[in-house]
Amino acid sequence: MNRAFSRKKDKTWMHTPEALSKHYIPYNAKFLGSTEVEQPKGTEVVRDAVRKLKFARHIKKSEGQKTPKVELQISIYGVKILDPKTKEVQHNCQLHRISFCADDKTDKRIFTFICKDSESNKHLCYVFDSEKCAEEITLTIGQAFDLAYRKFLESGGKDVETRKQIAGLQKRIQELETENAELKNKVQDLENQLRITQVHASPSSTPTRNGTQPPPVPSRSTEIKRDLFGAEPFDPFSCGAGDFPPDIQSKLDEMQEGFKMGLTLEGTVFCLDPLDSRC
């Protein structure tokens, strides 16, 4: 199909696009925990993770510890895991980092997703227990991923290469400004040396009215470097910093790679068409 995503015909989205793009969909669930996994996708991968976390939870339950309750807030910006009372964010999983999401067909209460950690770059499997909404939450994450990718194309994905070129040009401008400042400092040093040489070579210096020699001409301050026209050097990142931050290329590459990997949802792979045909 000539679409950003392919999904099963019997899977229909449950929420309006506005609900996920302008707000978020909240769910309550029990959080069994998270554990590192070796692969970003795979039914067996999450099955082993679920088995491991269930076993750990049984041990804690036998010790009198209750399974903590959390609130999930799902939107096109990611899946937030919060404390339901204090609303403190415990985990914030960006959608382009989520590669696999499924509910357990053998245990209707369990659902899980795999997310790549932003700091360690390790793949973590998050496991939850929801009495009635496991499948609905899974589908909601799939819908959010779909909408997030479409928004990425509309707002920035189409201009990825253009923005990369602009970022490269801005970096080159900074390099040239630095080189220009260094050259001006060298010219100033040569002028000062020439002035000192002329003073020493002159047989007589013009004294001031009180008979003392005039003080040497101070060198220009280098605290504020200015160009040949007296203007301060142009800083490209002080203009439109929100649109073109210094690390824009790495950020765009990260999002592009995440969406390219796609989201596997209950055996259905949600992946994007080649970006070359869309950007």
GROMACS .gro file of N, CA and C in nm, residues 49-167:
model
  357
   49ALA      N    1   1.122  -1.173   2.886
   49ALA     CA    2   1.123  -1.058   2.978
   49ALA      C    3   1.004  -1.063   3.072
   50VAL      N    4   0.885  -1.097   3.019
   50VAL     CA    5   0.764  -1.106   3.100
   50VAL      C    6   0.780  -1.216   3.204
   51ARG      N    7   0.832  -1.329   3.162
   51ARG     CA    8   0.851  -1.441   3.254
   51ARG      C    9   0.947  -1.402   3.367
   52LYS      N   10   1.053  -1.331   3.331
   52LYS     CA   11   1.153  -1.290   3.429
   52LYS      C   12   1.095  -1.190   3.531
   53LEU      N   13   1.020  -1.091   3.481
   53LEU     CA   14   0.964  -0.989   3.569
   53LEU      C   15   0.848  -1.044   3.652
   54LYS      N   16   0.772  -1.137   3.597
   54LYS     CA   17   0.665  -1.200   3.676
   54LYS      C   18   0.723  -1.277   3.793
   55PHE      N   19   0.831  -1.349   3.768
   55PHE     CA   20   0.896  -1.427   3.874
   55PHE      C   21   0.948  -1.333   3.984
   56ALA      N   22   1.012  -1.222   3.941
   56ALA     CA   23   1.063  -1.125   4.038
   56ALA      C   24   0.950  -1.062   4.118
   57ARG      N   25   0.836  -1.039   4.053
   57ARG     CA   26   0.723  -0.978   4.121
   57ARG      C   27   0.661  -1.075   4.223
   58HIS      N   28   0.659  -1.205   4.189
   58HIS     CA   29   0.606  -1.305   4.283
   58HIS      C   30   0.691  -1.309   4.410
   59ILE      N   31   0.821  -1.297   4.393
   59ILE     CA   32   0.910  -1.298   4.509
   59ILE      C   33   0.882  -1.177   4.597
   60LYS      N   34   0.869  -1.060   4.534
   60LYS     CA   35   0.842  -0.938   4.611
   60LYS      C   36   0.705  -0.945   4.678
   61LYS      N   37   0.609  -1.007   4.609
   61LYS     CA   38   0.474  -1.020   4.667
   61LYS      C   39   0.476  -1.111   4.789
   62SER      N   40   0.557  -1.217   4.783
   62SER     CA   41   0.567  -1.307   4.898
   62SER      C   42   0.633  -1.239   5.016
   63GLU      N   43   0.709  -1.131   4.987
   63GLU     CA   44   0.773  -1.055   5.093
   63GLU      C   45   0.683  -0.942   5.143
   64GLY      N   46   0.562  -0.934   5.089
   64GLY     CA   47   0.467  -0.834   5.136
   64GLY      C   48   0.465  -0.706   5.055
   65GLN      N   49   0.541  -0.701   4.944
   65GLN     CA   50   0.544  -0.581   4.860
   65GLN      C   51   0.433  -0.587   4.754
   66LYS      N   52   0.362  -0.478   4.739
   66LYS     CA   53   0.256  -0.472   4.639
   66LYS      C   54   0.313  -0.425   4.505
   67THR      N   55   0.248  -0.467   4.399
   67THR     CA   56   0.287  -0.420   4.266
   67THR      C   57   0.248  -0.274   4.252
   68PRO      N   58   0.343  -0.186   4.222
   68PRO     CA   59   0.313  -0.043   4.216
   68PRO      C   60   0.218  -0.009   4.101
   69LYS      N   61   0.127   0.084   4.129
   69LYS     CA   62   0.036   0.133   4.026
   69LYS      C   63   0.095   0.256   3.959
   70VAL      N   64   0.074   0.269   3.829
   70VAL     CA   65   0.126   0.383   3.754
   70VAL      C   66   0.017   0.437   3.662
   71GLU      N   67   0.037   0.556   3.617
   71GLU     CA   68  -0.049   0.615   3.515
   71GLU      C   69   0.031   0.628   3.386
   72LEU      N   70  -0.027   0.582   3.277
   72LEU     CA   71   0.036   0.595   3.145
   72LEU      C   72  -0.031   0.710   3.071
   73GLN      N   73   0.048   0.798   3.016
   73GLN     CA   74  -0.002   0.907   2.932
   73GLN      C   75   0.056   0.888   2.793
   74ILE      N   76  -0.032   0.854   2.698
   74ILE     CA   77   0.011   0.822   2.563
   74ILE      C   78  -0.027   0.936   2.469
   75SER      N   79   0.070   0.987   2.395
   75SER     CA   80   0.046   1.092   2.296
   75SER      C   81   0.145   1.074   2.182
   76ILE      N   82   0.141   1.163   2.085
   76ILE     CA   83   0.234   1.153   1.973
   76ILE      C   84   0.377   1.186   2.016
   77TYR      N   85   0.393   1.236   2.139
   77TYR     CA   86   0.526   1.271   2.188
   77TYR      C   87   0.590   1.159   2.267
   78GLY      N   88   0.513   1.055   2.298
   78GLY     CA   89   0.572   0.943   2.368
   78GLY      C   90   0.477   0.880   2.468
   79VAL      N   91   0.533   0.790   2.547
   79VAL     CA   92   0.460   0.723   2.653
   79VAL      C   93   0.525   0.762   2.785
   80LYS      N   94   0.451   0.835   2.867
   80LYS     CA   95   0.500   0.875   2.998
   80LYS      C   96   0.447   0.779   3.103
   81ILE      N   97   0.533   0.742   3.196
   81ILE     CA   98   0.495   0.657   3.308
   81ILE      C   99   0.506   0.743   3.434
   82LEU      N  100   0.393   0.767   3.501
   82LEU     CA  101   0.390   0.858   3.614
   82LEU      C  102   0.338   0.790   3.741
   83ASP      N  103   0.372   0.850   3.852
   83ASP     CA  104   0.310   0.812   3.978
   83ASP      C  105   0.168   0.868   3.976
   84PRO      N  106   0.066   0.785   3.995
   84PRO     CA  107  -0.073   0.832   3.981
   84PRO      C  108  -0.114   0.938   4.083
   85LYS      N  109  -0.045   0.944   4.195
   85LYS     CA  110  -0.082   1.041   4.299
   85LYS      C  111  -0.004   1.172   4.286
   86THR      N  112   0.128   1.162   4.278
   86THR     CA  113   0.212   1.283   4.272
   86THR      C  114   0.230   1.335   4.130
   87LYS      N  115   0.197   1.252   4.030
   87LYS     CA  116   0.215   1.286   3.888
   87LYS      C  117   0.363   1.304   3.852
   88GLU      N  118   0.451   1.252   3.933
   88GLU     CA  119   0.593   1.258   3.902
   88GLU      C  120   0.625   1.160   3.789
   89VAL      N  121   0.699   1.208   3.689
   89VAL     CA  122   0.733   1.124   3.573
   89VAL      C  123   0.846   1.029   3.611
   90GLN      N  124   0.819   0.901   3.601
   90GLN     CA  125   0.920   0.799   3.632
   90GLN      C  126   1.000   0.761   3.507
   91HIS      N  127   0.931   0.751   3.395
   91HIS     CA  128   0.997   0.718   3.268
   91HIS      C  129   0.928   0.797   3.157
   92ASN      N  130   1.006   0.841   3.059
   92ASN     CA  131   0.951   0.912   2.944
   92ASN      C  132   1.007   0.847   2.818
   93CYS      N  133   0.926   0.770   2.751
   93CYS     CA  134   0.970   0.692   2.634
   93CYS      C  135   0.922   0.759   2.505
   94GLN      N  136   1.016   0.811   2.427
   94GLN     CA  137   0.980   0.874   2.300
   94GLN      C  138   0.938   0.767   2.200
   95LEU      N  139   0.840   0.800   2.117
   95LEU     CA  140   0.782   0.699   2.028
   95LEU      C  141   0.881   0.645   1.927
   96HIS      N  142   0.969   0.732   1.875
   96HIS     CA  143   1.062   0.681   1.773
   96HIS      C  144   1.165   0.586   1.833
   97ARG      N  145   1.168   0.575   1.967
   97ARG     CA  146   1.258   0.481   2.034
   97ARG      C  147   1.188   0.349   2.069
   98ILE      N  148   1.055   0.345   2.054
   98ILE     CA  149   0.979   0.223   2.082
   98ILE      C  150   0.975   0.138   1.956
   99SER      N  151   1.022   0.016   1.964
   99SER     CA  152   1.034  -0.069   1.845
   99SER      C  153   0.941  -0.189   1.847
  100PHE      N  154   0.885  -0.223   1.961
  100PHE     CA  155   0.799  -0.341   1.969
  100PHE      C  156   0.695  -0.318   2.079
  101CYS      N  157   0.571  -0.358   2.051
  101CYS     CA  158   0.463  -0.341   2.148
  101CYS      C  159   0.362  -0.453   2.129
  102ALA      N  160   0.321  -0.517   2.236
  102ALA     CA  161   0.227  -0.629   2.223
  102ALA      C  162   0.158  -0.656   2.355
  103ASP      N  163   0.038  -0.714   2.345
  103ASP     CA  164  -0.030  -0.765   2.463
  103ASP      C  165  -0.022  -0.918   2.458
  104ASP      N  166  -0.016  -0.977   2.575
  104ASP     CA  167   0.004  -1.122   2.587
  104ASP      C  168  -0.128  -1.195   2.558
  105LYS      N  169  -0.127  -1.282   2.456
  105LYS     CA  170  -0.249  -1.355   2.420
  105LYS      C  171  -0.280  -1.468   2.517
  106THR      N  172  -0.179  -1.510   2.593
  106THR     CA  173  -0.203  -1.616   2.691
  106THR      C  174  -0.245  -1.558   2.826
  107ASP      N  175  -0.211  -1.432   2.849
  107ASP     CA  176  -0.250  -1.363   2.972
  107ASP      C  177  -0.302  -1.226   2.931
  108LYS      N  178  -0.432  -1.213   2.921
  108LYS     CA  179  -0.496  -1.094   2.866
  108LYS      C  180  -0.467  -0.967   2.946
  109ARG      N  181  -0.413  -0.982   3.065
  109ARG     CA  182  -0.387  -0.865   3.149
  109ARG      C  183  -0.252  -0.800   3.117
  110ILE      N  184  -0.163  -0.874   3.054
  110ILE     CA  185  -0.025  -0.828   3.038
  110ILE      C  186  -0.004  -0.762   2.901
  111PHE      N  187   0.064  -0.648   2.902
  111PHE     CA  188   0.110  -0.587   2.777
  111PHE      C  189   0.250  -0.532   2.801
  112THR      N  190   0.323  -0.513   2.695
  112THR     CA  191   0.465  -0.477   2.706
  112THR      C  192   0.511  -0.400   2.584
  113PHE      N  193   0.617  -0.324   2.600
  113PHE     CA  194   0.682  -0.261   2.484
  113PHE      C  195   0.832  -0.251   2.509
  114ILE      N  196   0.908  -0.249   2.400
  114ILE     CA  197   1.053  -0.238   2.406
  114ILE      C  198   1.092  -0.097   2.362
  115CYS      N  199   1.174  -0.032   2.441
  115CYS     CA  200   1.217   0.105   2.412
  115CYS      C  201   1.368   0.114   2.429
  116LYS      N  202   1.433   0.188   2.339
  116LYS     CA  203   1.577   0.209   2.346
  116LYS      C  204   1.605   0.326   2.441
  117ASP      N  205   1.682   0.300   2.545
  117ASP     CA  206   1.710   0.403   2.645
  117ASP      C  207   1.794   0.515   2.584
  118SER      N  208   1.757   0.639   2.612
  118SER     CA  209   1.823   0.754   2.551
  118SER      C  210   1.964   0.777   2.604
  119GLU      N  211   1.995   0.729   2.723
  119GLU     CA  212   2.127   0.751   2.781
  119GLU      C  213   2.221   0.634   2.758
  120SER      N  214   2.174   0.513   2.787
  120SER     CA  215   2.261   0.396   2.775
  120SER      C  216   2.255   0.332   2.637
  121ASN      N  217   2.150   0.368   2.557
  121ASN     CA  218   2.126   0.308   2.425
  121ASN      C  219   2.100   0.157   2.435
  122LYS      N  220   2.063   0.111   2.552
  122LYS     CA  221   2.025  -0.030   2.569
  122LYS      C  222   1.875  -0.045   2.545
  123HIS      N  223   1.834  -0.163   2.500
  123HIS     CA  224   1.693  -0.191   2.477
  123HIS      C  225   1.631  -0.242   2.607
  124LEU      N  226   1.528  -0.172   2.654
  124LEU     CA  227   1.461  -0.209   2.778
  124LEU      C  228   1.319  -0.253   2.748
  125CYS      N  229   1.276  -0.361   2.812
  125CYS     CA  230   1.140  -0.411   2.795
  125CYS      C  231   1.059  -0.372   2.919
  126TYR      N  232   0.951  -0.296   2.896
  126TYR     CA  233   0.863  -0.251   3.004
  126TYR      C  234   0.739  -0.341   3.006
  127VAL      N  235   0.704  -0.391   3.124
  127VAL     CA  236   0.593  -0.485   3.136
  127VAL      C  237   0.489  -0.430   3.233
  128PHE      N  238   0.361  -0.438   3.191
  128PHE     CA  239   0.251  -0.384   3.270
  128PHE      C  240   0.139  -0.486   3.284
  129ASP      N  241   0.056  -0.463   3.385
  129ASP     CA  242  -0.061  -0.547   3.412
  129ASP      C  243  -0.184  -0.458   3.415
  130SER      N  244  -0.274  -0.481   3.322
  130SER     CA  245  -0.400  -0.406   3.317
  130SER      C  246  -0.514  -0.504   3.304
  131GLU      N  247  -0.611  -0.495   3.394
  131GLU     CA  248  -0.717  -0.595   3.399
  131GLU      C  249  -0.806  -0.593   3.275
  132LYS      N  250  -0.833  -0.474   3.218
  132LYS     CA  251  -0.928  -0.466   3.108
  132LYS      C  252  -0.874  -0.398   2.982
  133CYS      N  253  -0.762  -0.327   2.993
  133CYS     CA  254  -0.722  -0.239   2.882
  133CYS      C  255  -0.592  -0.276   2.814
  134ALA      N  256  -0.540  -0.396   2.834
  134ALA     CA  257  -0.410  -0.431   2.778
  134ALA      C  258  -0.406  -0.416   2.626
  135GLU      N  259  -0.505  -0.474   2.558
  135GLU     CA  260  -0.507  -0.465   2.411
  135GLU      C  261  -0.533  -0.323   2.365
  136GLU      N  262  -0.621  -0.252   2.434
  136GLU     CA  263  -0.651  -0.115   2.396
  136GLU      C  264  -0.528  -0.025   2.409
  137ILE      N  265  -0.451  -0.044   2.515
  137ILE     CA  266  -0.330   0.036   2.534
  137ILE      C  267  -0.230   0.007   2.423
  138THR      N  268  -0.217  -0.120   2.386
  138THR     CA  269  -0.126  -0.157   2.278
  138THR      C  270  -0.165  -0.088   2.148
  139LEU      N  271  -0.294  -0.090   2.114
  139LEU     CA  272  -0.341  -0.026   1.992
  139LEU      C  273  -0.324   0.125   1.999
  140THR      N  274  -0.341   0.183   2.115
  140THR     CA  275  -0.325   0.327   2.130
  140THR      C  276  -0.180   0.369   2.104
  141ILE      N  277  -0.085   0.290   2.151
  141ILE     CA  278   0.056   0.318   2.123
  141ILE      C  279   0.083   0.308   1.973
  142GLY      N  280   0.022   0.207   1.908
  142GLY     CA  281   0.037   0.195   1.763
  142GLY      C  282  -0.019   0.314   1.688
  143GLN      N  283  -0.136   0.363   1.730
  143GLN     CA  284  -0.196   0.480   1.666
  143GLN      C  285  -0.110   0.604   1.689
  144ALA      N  286  -0.057   0.619   1.811
  144ALA     CA  287   0.029   0.734   1.840
  144ALA      C  288   0.154   0.731   1.753
  145PHE      N  289   0.211   0.612   1.731
  145PHE     CA  290   0.329   0.599   1.646
  145PHE      C  291   0.297   0.641   1.503
  146ASP      N  292   0.182   0.597   1.454
  146ASP     CA  293   0.137   0.633   1.320
  146ASP      C  294   0.128   0.785   1.306
  147LEU      N  295   0.060   0.850   1.400
  147LEU     CA  296   0.041   0.995   1.394
  147LEU      C  297   0.173   1.069   1.411
  148ALA      N  298   0.261   1.018   1.498
  148ALA     CA  299   0.390   1.084   1.521
  148ALA      C  300   0.474   1.084   1.395
  149TYR      N  301   0.472   0.973   1.322
  149TYR     CA  302   0.549   0.969   1.198
  149TYR      C  303   0.494   1.067   1.095
  150ARG      N  304   0.362   1.074   1.083
  150ARG     CA  305   0.301   1.167   0.988
  150ARG      C  306   0.335   1.312   1.026
  151LYS      N  307   0.334   1.342   1.155
  151LYS     CA  308   0.370   1.476   1.199
  151LYS      C  309   0.517   1.504   1.170
  152PHE      N  310   0.601   1.403   1.186
  152PHE     CA  311   0.743   1.418   1.156
  152PHE      C  312   0.764   1.455   1.010
  153LEU      N  313   0.689   1.390   0.921
  153LEU     CA  314   0.699   1.421   0.779
  153LEU      C  315   0.651   1.563   0.750
  154GLU      N  316   0.539   1.601   0.809
  154GLU     CA  317   0.481   1.731   0.782
  154GLU      C  318   0.567   1.845   0.836
  155SER      N  319   0.625   1.829   0.953
  155SER     CA  320   0.696   1.939   1.017
  155SER      C  321   0.845   1.943   0.985
  156GLY      N  322   0.908   1.828   0.976
  156GLY     CA  323   1.052   1.832   0.956
  156GLY      C  324   1.107   1.725   0.864
  157GLY      N  325   1.040   1.614   0.854
  157GLY     CA  326   1.094   1.503   0.777
  157GLY      C  327   1.117   1.536   0.631
  158LYS      N  328   1.028   1.618   0.574
  158LYS     CA  329   1.043   1.652   0.432
  158LYS      C  330   1.167   1.737   0.408
  159ASP      N  331   1.211   1.809   0.510
  159ASP     CA  332   1.322   1.902   0.494
  159ASP      C  333   1.449   1.853   0.563
  160VAL      N  334   1.458   1.723   0.584
  160VAL     CA  335   1.574   1.671   0.656
  160VAL      C  336   1.704   1.710   0.587
  161GLU      N  337   1.714   1.683   0.456
  161GLU     CA  338   1.837   1.712   0.385
  161GLU      C  339   1.865   1.861   0.381
  162THR      N  340   1.759   1.942   0.359
  162THR     CA  341   1.777   2.086   0.356
  162THR      C  342   1.828   2.138   0.490
  163ARG      N  343   1.771   2.088   0.598
  163ARG     CA  344   1.813   2.133   0.730
  163ARG      C  345   1.956   2.088   0.760
  164LYS      N  346   1.991   1.970   0.715
  164LYS     CA  347   2.128   1.924   0.733
  164LYS      C  348   2.225   2.017   0.661
  165GLN      N  349   2.191   2.058   0.538
  165GLN     CA  350   2.277   2.148   0.462
  165GLN      C  351   2.289   2.282   0.532
  166ILE      N  352   2.177   2.333   0.583
  166ILE     CA  353   2.180   2.461   0.654
  166ILE      C  354   2.268   2.450   0.778
  167ALA      N  355   2.253   2.340   0.852
  167ALA     CA  356   2.335   2.320   0.971
  167ALA      C  357   2.483   2.315   0.935
   0.00000   0.00000   0.00000
